[in-house]
Coordinates of C-alpha atoms and ligand atoms in Angstrom, one line a residue:
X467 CA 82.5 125.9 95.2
X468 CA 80.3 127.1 97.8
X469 CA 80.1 130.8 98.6
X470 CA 79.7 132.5 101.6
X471 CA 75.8 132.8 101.8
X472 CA 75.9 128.7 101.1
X473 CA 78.6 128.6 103.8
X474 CA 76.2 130.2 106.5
X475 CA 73.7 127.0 105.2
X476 CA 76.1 124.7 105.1
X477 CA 77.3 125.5 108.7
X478 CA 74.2 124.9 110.0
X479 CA 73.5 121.8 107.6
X480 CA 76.9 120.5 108.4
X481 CA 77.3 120.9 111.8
X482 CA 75.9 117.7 113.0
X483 CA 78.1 116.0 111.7
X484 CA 81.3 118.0 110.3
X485 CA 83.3 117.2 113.0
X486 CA 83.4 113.8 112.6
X487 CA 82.6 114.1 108.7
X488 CA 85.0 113.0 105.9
X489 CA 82.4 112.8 103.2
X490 CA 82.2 113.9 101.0
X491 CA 86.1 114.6 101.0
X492 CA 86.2 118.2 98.8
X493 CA 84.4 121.0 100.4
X494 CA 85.9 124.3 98.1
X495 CA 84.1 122.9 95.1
X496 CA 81.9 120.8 93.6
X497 CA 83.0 117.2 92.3
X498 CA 81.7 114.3 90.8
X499 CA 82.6 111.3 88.5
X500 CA 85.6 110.4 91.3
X501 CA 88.7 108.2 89.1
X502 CA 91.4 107.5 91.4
X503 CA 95.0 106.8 90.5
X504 CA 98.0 105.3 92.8
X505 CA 101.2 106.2 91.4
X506 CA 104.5 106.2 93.3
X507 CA 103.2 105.8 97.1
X508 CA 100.3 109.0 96.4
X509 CA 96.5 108.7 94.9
X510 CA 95.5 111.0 92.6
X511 CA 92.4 111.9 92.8
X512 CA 90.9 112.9 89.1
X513 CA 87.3 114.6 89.5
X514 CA 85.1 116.2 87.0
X515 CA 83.5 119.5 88.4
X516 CA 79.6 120.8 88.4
X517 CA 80.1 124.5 88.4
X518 CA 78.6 126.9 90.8
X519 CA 76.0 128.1 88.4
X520 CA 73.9 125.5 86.6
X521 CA 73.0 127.1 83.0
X522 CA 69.5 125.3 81.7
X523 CA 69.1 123.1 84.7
X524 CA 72.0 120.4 83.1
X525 CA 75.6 119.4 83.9
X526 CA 77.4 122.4 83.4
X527 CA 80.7 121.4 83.8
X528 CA 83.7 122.6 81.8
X529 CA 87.2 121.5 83.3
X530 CA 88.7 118.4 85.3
X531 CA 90.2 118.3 88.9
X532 CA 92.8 117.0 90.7
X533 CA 93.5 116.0 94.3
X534 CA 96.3 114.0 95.6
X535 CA 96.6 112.3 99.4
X536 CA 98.8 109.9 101.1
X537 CA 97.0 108.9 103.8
X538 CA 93.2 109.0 102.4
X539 CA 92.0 112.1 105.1
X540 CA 93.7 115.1 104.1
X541 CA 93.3 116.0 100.3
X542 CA 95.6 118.5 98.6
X543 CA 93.9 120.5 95.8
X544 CA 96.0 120.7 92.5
X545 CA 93.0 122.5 90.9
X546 CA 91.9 122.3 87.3
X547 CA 94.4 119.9 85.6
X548 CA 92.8 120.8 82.0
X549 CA 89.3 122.5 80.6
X550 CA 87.5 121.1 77.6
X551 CA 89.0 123.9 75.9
X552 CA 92.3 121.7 75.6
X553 CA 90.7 120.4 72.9
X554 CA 90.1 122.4 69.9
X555 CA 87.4 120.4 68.5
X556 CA 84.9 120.5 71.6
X557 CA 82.4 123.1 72.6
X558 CA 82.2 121.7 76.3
X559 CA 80.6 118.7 78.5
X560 CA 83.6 117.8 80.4
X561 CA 82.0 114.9 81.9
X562 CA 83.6 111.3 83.3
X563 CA 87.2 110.5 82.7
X564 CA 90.0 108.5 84.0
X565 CA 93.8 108.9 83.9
X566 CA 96.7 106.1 83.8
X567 CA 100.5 106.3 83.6
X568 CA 102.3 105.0 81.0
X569 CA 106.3 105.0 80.1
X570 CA 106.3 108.1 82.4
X571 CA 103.6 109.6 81.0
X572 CA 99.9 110.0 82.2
X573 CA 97.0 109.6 79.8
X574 CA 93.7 111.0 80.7
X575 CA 90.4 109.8 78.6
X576 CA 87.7 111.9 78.3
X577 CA 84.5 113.0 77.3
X578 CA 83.2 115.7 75.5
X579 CA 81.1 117.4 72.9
X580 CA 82.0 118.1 69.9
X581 CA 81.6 121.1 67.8
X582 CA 79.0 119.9 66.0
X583 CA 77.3 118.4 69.4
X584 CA 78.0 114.6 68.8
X585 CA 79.8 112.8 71.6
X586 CA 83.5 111.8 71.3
X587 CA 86.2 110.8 73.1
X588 CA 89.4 112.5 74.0
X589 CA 92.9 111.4 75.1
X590 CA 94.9 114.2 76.9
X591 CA 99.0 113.5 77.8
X592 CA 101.4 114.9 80.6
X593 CA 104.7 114.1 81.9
X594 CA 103.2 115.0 85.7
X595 CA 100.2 113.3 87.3
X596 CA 99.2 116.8 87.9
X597 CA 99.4 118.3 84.6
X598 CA 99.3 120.3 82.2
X599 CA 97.6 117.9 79.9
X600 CA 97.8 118.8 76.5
X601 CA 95.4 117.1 73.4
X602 CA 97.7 114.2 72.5
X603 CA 96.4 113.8 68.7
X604 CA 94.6 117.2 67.9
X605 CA 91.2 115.1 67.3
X606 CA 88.9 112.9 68.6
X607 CA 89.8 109.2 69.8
X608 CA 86.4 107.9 69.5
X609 CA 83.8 109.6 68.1
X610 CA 80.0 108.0 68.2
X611 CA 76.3 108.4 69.9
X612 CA 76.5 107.3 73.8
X613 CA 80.4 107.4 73.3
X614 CA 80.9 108.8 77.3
X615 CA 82.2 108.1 80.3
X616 CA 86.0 105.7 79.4
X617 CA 87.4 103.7 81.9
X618 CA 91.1 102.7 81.0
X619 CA 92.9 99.2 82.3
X620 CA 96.3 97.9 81.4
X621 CA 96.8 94.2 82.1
X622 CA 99.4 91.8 83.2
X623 CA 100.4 91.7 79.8
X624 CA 100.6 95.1 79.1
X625 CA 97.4 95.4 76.7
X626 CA 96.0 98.5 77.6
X627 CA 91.6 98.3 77.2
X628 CA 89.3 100.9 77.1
X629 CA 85.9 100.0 77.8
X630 CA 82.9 103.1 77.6
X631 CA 79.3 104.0 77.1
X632 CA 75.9 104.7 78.0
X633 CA 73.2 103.4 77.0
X634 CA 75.3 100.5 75.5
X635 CA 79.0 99.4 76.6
X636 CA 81.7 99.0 74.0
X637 CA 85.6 98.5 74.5
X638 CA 88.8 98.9 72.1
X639 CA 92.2 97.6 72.3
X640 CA 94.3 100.4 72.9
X641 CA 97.7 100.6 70.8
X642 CA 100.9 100.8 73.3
X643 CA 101.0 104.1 72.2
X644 CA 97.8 104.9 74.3
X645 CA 97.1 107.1 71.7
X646 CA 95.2 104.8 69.3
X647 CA 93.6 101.7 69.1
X648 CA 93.5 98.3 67.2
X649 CA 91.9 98.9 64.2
X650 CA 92.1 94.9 63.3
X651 CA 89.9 94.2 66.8
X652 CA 87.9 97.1 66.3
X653 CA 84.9 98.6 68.4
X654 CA 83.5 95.8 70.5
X655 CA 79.5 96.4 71.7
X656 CA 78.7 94.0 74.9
X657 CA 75.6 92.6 74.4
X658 CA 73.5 93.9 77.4
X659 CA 71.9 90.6 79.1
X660 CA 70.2 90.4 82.3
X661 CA 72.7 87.7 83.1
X662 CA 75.9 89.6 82.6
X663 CA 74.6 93.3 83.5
X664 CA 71.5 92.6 85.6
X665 CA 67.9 92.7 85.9
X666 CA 66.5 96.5 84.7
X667 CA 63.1 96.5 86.2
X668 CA 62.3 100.4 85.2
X669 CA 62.6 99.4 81.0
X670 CA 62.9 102.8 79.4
X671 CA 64.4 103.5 75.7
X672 CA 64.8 99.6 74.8
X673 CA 67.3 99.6 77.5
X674 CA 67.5 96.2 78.4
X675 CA 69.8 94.9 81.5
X676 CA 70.9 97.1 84.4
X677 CA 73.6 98.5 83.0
X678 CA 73.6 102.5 82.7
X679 CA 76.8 104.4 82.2
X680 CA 80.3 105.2 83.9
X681 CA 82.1 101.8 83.9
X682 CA 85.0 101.5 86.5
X683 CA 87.1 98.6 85.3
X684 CA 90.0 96.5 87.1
X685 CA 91.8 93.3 88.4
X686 CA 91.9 91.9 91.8
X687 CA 93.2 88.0 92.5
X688 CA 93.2 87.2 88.6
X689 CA 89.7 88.1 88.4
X690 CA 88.3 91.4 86.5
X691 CA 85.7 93.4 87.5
X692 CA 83.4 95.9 85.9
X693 CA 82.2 98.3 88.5
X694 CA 78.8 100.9 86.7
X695 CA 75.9 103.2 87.5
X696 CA 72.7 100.7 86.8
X697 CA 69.1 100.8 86.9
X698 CA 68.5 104.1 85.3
X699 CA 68.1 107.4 87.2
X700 CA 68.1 107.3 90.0
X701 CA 71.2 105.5 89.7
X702 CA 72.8 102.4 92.1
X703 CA 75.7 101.2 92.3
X704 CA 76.3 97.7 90.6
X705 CA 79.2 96.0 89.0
X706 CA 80.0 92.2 87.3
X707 CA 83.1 89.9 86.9
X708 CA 84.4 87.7 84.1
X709 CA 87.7 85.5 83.9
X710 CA 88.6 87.1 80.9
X711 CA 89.2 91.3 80.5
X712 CA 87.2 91.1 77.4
X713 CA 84.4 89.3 79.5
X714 CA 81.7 87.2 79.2
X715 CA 80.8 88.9 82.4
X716 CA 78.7 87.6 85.1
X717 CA 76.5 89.2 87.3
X718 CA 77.2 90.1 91.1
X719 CA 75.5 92.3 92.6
X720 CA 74.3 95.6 93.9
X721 CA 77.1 97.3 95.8
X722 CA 75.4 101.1 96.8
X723 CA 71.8 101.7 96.7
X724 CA 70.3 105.0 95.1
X725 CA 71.4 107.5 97.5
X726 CA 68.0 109.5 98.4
X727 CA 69.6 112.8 99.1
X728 CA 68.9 116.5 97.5
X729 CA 68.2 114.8 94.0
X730 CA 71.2 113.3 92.7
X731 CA 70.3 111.0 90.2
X732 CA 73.5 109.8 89.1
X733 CA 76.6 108.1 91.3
X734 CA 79.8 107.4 89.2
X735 CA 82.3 104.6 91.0
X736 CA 85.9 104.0 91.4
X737 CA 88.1 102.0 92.9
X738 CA 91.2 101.7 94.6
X739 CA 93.9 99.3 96.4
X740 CA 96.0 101.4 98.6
X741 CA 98.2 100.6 101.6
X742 CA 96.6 97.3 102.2
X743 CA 93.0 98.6 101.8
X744 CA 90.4 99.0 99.2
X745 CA 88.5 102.0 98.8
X746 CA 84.8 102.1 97.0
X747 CA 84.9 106.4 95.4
X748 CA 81.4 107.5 94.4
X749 CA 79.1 111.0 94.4
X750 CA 76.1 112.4 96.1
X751 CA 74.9 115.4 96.6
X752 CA 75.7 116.4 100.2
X753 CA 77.3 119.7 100.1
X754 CA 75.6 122.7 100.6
X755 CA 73.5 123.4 97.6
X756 CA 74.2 120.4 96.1
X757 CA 72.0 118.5 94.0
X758 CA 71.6 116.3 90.7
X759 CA 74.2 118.9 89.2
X760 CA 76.3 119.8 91.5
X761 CA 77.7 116.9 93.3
X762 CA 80.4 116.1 95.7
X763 CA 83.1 112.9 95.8
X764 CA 82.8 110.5 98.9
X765 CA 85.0 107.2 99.7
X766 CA 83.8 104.5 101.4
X767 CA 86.5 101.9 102.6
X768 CA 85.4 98.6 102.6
X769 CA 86.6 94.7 102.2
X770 CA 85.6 92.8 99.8
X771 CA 84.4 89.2 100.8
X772 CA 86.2 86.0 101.1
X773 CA 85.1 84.7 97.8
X774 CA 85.6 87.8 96.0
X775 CA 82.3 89.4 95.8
X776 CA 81.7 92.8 96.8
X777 CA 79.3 93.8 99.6
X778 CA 76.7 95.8 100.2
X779 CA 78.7 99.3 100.4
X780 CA 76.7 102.0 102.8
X781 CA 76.7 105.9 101.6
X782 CA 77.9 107.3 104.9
X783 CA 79.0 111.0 106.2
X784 CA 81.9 109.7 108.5
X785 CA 84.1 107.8 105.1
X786 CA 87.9 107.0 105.7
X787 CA 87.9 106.8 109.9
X788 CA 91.5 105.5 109.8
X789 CA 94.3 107.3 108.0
X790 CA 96.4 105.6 106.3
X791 CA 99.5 107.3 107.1
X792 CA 100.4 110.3 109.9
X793 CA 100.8 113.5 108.2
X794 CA 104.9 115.0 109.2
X795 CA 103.9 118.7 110.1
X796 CA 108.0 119.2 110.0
X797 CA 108.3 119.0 106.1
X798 CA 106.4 122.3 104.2
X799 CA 102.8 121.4 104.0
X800 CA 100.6 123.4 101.2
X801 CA 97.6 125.4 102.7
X802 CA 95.0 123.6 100.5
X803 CA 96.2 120.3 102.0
X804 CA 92.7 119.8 103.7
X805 CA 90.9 117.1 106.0
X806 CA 87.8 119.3 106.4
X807 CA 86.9 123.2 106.2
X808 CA 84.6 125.5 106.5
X809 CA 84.2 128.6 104.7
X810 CA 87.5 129.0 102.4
X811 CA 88.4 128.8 99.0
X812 CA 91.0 127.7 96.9
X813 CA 92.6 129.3 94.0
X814 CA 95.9 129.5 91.2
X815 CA 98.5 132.2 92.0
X816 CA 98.5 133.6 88.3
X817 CA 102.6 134.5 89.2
X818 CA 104.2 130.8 90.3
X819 CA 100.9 128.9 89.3
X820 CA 100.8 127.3 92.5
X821 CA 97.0 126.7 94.4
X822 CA 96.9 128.1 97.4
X823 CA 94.1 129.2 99.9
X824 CA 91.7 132.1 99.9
X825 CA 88.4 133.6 100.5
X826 CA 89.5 133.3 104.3
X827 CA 87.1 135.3 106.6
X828 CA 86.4 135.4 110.3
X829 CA 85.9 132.4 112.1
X830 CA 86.3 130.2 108.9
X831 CA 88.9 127.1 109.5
X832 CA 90.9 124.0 108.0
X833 CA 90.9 120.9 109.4
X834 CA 94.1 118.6 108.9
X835 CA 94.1 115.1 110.7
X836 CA 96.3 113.1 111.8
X837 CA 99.2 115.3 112.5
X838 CA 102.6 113.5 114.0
X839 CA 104.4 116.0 116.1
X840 CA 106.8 113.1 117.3
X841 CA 108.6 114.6 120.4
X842 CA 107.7 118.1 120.1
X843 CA 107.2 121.4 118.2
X844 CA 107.6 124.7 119.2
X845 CA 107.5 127.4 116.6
X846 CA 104.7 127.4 113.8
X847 CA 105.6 128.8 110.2
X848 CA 103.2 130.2 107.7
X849 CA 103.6 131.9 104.5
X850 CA 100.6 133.9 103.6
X851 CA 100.1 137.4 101.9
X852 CA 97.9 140.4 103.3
X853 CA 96.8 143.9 102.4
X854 CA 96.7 144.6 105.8
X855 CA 97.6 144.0 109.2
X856 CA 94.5 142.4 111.9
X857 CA 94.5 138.9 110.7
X858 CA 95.5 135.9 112.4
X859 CA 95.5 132.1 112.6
X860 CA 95.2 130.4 115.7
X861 CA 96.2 126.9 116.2
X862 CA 93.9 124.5 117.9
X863 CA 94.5 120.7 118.3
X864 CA 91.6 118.4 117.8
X865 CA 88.7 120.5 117.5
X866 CA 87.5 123.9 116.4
X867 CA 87.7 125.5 119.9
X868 CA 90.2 122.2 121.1
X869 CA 93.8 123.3 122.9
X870 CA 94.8 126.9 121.8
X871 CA 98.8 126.4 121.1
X872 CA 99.3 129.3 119.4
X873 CA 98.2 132.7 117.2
X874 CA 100.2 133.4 114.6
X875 CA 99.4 137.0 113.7
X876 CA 99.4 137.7 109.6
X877 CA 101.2 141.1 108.5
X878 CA 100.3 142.8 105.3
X879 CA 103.0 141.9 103.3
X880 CA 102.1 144.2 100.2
X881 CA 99.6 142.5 98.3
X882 CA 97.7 139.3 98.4
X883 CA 99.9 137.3 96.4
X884 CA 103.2 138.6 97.7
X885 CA 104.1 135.8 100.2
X886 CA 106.2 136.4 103.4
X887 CA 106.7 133.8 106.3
X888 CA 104.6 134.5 109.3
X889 CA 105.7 132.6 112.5
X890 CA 105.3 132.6 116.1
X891 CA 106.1 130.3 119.2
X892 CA 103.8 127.6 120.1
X893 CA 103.1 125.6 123.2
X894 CA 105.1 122.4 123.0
X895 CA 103.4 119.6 121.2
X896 CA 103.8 116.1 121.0
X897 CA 102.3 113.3 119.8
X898 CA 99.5 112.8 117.2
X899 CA 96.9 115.5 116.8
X900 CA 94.1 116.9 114.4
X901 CA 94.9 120.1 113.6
X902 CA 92.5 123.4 113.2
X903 CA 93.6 126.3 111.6
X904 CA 90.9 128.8 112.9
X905 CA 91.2 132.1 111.0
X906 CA 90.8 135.4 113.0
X907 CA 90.2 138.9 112.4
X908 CA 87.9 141.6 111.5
X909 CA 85.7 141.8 108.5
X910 CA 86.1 141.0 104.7
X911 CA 89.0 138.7 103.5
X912 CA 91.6 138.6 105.9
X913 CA 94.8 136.9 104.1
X914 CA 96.1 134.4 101.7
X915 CA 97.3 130.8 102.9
X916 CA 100.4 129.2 100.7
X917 CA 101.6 126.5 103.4
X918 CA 102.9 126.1 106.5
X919 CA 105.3 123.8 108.8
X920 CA 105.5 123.7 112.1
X921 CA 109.7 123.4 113.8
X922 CA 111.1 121.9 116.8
X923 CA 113.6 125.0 117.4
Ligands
FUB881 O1 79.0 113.9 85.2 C1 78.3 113.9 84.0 C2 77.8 112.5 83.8 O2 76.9 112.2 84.9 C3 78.8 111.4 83.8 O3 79.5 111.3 82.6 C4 78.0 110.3 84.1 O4 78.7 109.1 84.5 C5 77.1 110.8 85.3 O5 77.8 110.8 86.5

């Protein structure tokens, strides 16, 4: 999460090309290790998170993220879904993991340290996409050297695989439980060819194909595909197929070269089918004071090629161009629903547990695209909390300084997490708009930000 000193940099990094800028998509903190989830019309965005403050110059990273979107642009923050603390048996290292529903509930794998400092596995369990995940056995799933980084699959038949690893790659048979695995099939090590994994050309550690860490796995047109960091560090992008789930894989290709940016050596991918379109999720290091360990999620949409090969992806600032859905400003929309933004932060009421916006200053703003006013609206709705009086939010459409259609001025409302409607009249609007929220006033932290909706009366 950047602060305000990074924010001043980041401005002035950013500004070339913020305004057009999607990537990478989560500006109030730093993410990496991207799994995305559709369920029920919404992706679910599962991140891990590089904290502020890098202890020993290594991943420091202690809970797991969520974001969810509709239409691929604006991202609403759920915030931490669950900390390594969830489970008892760790001491930290919440590193690459990846959710799936199941019978109504969602299972999240992931990896940690253990107690004792050995690697293991985890499976976590909720009845909402959006938590809270609780342990689902009280122990370890997997427990072994390299045992990182699980991607989880269910096929058409409804065998559920989970395939993990760096240096080597092993999968298991999950149980329909989702809880435990196939004792009978057992731990299955891939045997690392250049042939299945590609060509490693730096040969470090006995490492022998191209095959690193962070396998993304699923099925497109009957065909499977393994998705993974390769090469070593600096990572690339690279993934394989095979006609069977359980391989032998084959080879394709490179699909994102190392991204030479503020020294992030790792990427991470995943993948997603949504509304039509596929979607390529990776990390760089783009964010202000970003770098090998504090990293930031981008999206790439691409399509993959007639025969079924992936192409060349390109790392690039502008990501998702076209939303895949118009957002309706009529229904409530939560504050820390965000396209882009400069400046704020987000954080969990401790009263109703709900995220909602903070850190707001000055001249700070959010960016929400593709906003459908339809025929018109007239009046603009806001529930924030205040302090004091002398803040306000002004409404711009399509840029920073674009049409001024209204200031909504923010009373104190007797303390920063007591939340009272704000609203004022706006000019009439119509059509379909990105909207800035430009936040006004004098110095220090002006207000709180819940949601807002705009009305036609
Ligand atoms: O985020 C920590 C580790 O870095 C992940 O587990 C790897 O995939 C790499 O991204």
């Amino acid at each position: 999460m950047w602060n305000k000193f990074a924010g001043i940099v980041a401005i002035m990094v950013l500004l070339p090309f913020a305004s057009n800028a999607q990537n990478p998509i989560i500006q109030t903190n730093y993410t990496a290790d991207p799994a995305p989830m559709v369920h029920n019309g919404t992706v679910y965005l599962y991140t891990s998170h590089d904290e502020d403050v890098t202890v020993k110059n290594f991943f420091t990273m202690n809970d797991w993220r969520c974001y969810s979107s509709t239409d691929m642009v604006n991202w609403t923050d759920h915030g931490a879904v669950l900390s390594y603390k969830v489970f008892e048996w760790s001491r930290g290292d919440a590193w690459a993991g990846q959710c799936i529903p199941r019978n109504g509930k969602f299972y999240y794998y992931l990896p940690v340290n253990m107690k004792n400092g050995g690697n293991a596995i985890g499976v976590a369990v909720s009845d909402s996409p959006t938590g809270p995940f609780k342990d689902a056995i009280g122990k370890p799933l997997l427990i072994g050297y390299g045992y990182i980084d699980p991607t989880v699959f269910i096929d058409n038949d409804g065998q559920a695989y989970l395939y993990w690893g760096n240096p080597n790659l092993w999968h298991v048979k999950l149980n329909k439980d989702m809880i435990s695995y196939d004792q009978e099939y057992g731990i299955v090590k891939e045997d690392l060819k250049d042939e299945n994994f590609g060509y490693r050309a730096k040969k470090i550690d006995n490492r022998t194909a191209s095959y690193e860490e962070g396998p993304w796995l699923f099925k497109r047109n009957s065909l499977y595909y393994l998705l993974y960091p390769a090469g070593g560090v600096p990572e690339h992008l690279a993934y394989s197929t095979a006609k069977s789930v359980t391989g032998p894989w084959t080879y394709g290709d490179t699909i994102m070269h190392v991204i030479k940016e503020r020294g992030a050596f790792t990427n991470h991918p995943g993948y997603i089918e949504f509304k039509g379109k596929s979607y390529l999720f990776y990390h760089n290091a783009a964010l202000s004071g970003g770098g090998g360990f504090k990293r930031s999620v981008c999206i790439e949409p691409f399509q993959f090629n007639a025969d079924g090969s992936i192409p060349l992806i390109a790392a690039t600032r502008q990501g998702v161009v076209e939303s895949a859905s118009n957002l309706n400003p009529f229904n409530k929309v939560e504050a820390e629903t965000i396209g882009w933004e400069e400046g704020v932060e987000t954080a969990r009421d401790s009263i109703t547990g709900g995220i909602f916006v903070t850190d707001i200053n000055k001249g700070d703003y959010i960016k929400v695209r593709s906003v459908d006013f339809g025929k018109g609206a007239k009046k603009f709705e806001a529930a924030t909390a205040a302090i004091s009086d002398g803040g306000s939010i002004e409404i711009h459409l399509d840029s920073s300084t674009g049409t001024l259609i209204g200031t909504c001025d923010v009373k104190q409302t007797g303390g920063m997490l007591k939340w009272v409607v704000q609203s004022c009249k706006t000019q009439k609007v119509s059509g379909l708009h990105d909207v800035y929220f430009v936040f006004k006033g004098g110095g220090g932290n002006l207000f709180n930000f819940d949601w807002w909706k705009f009305t036609n009366n």
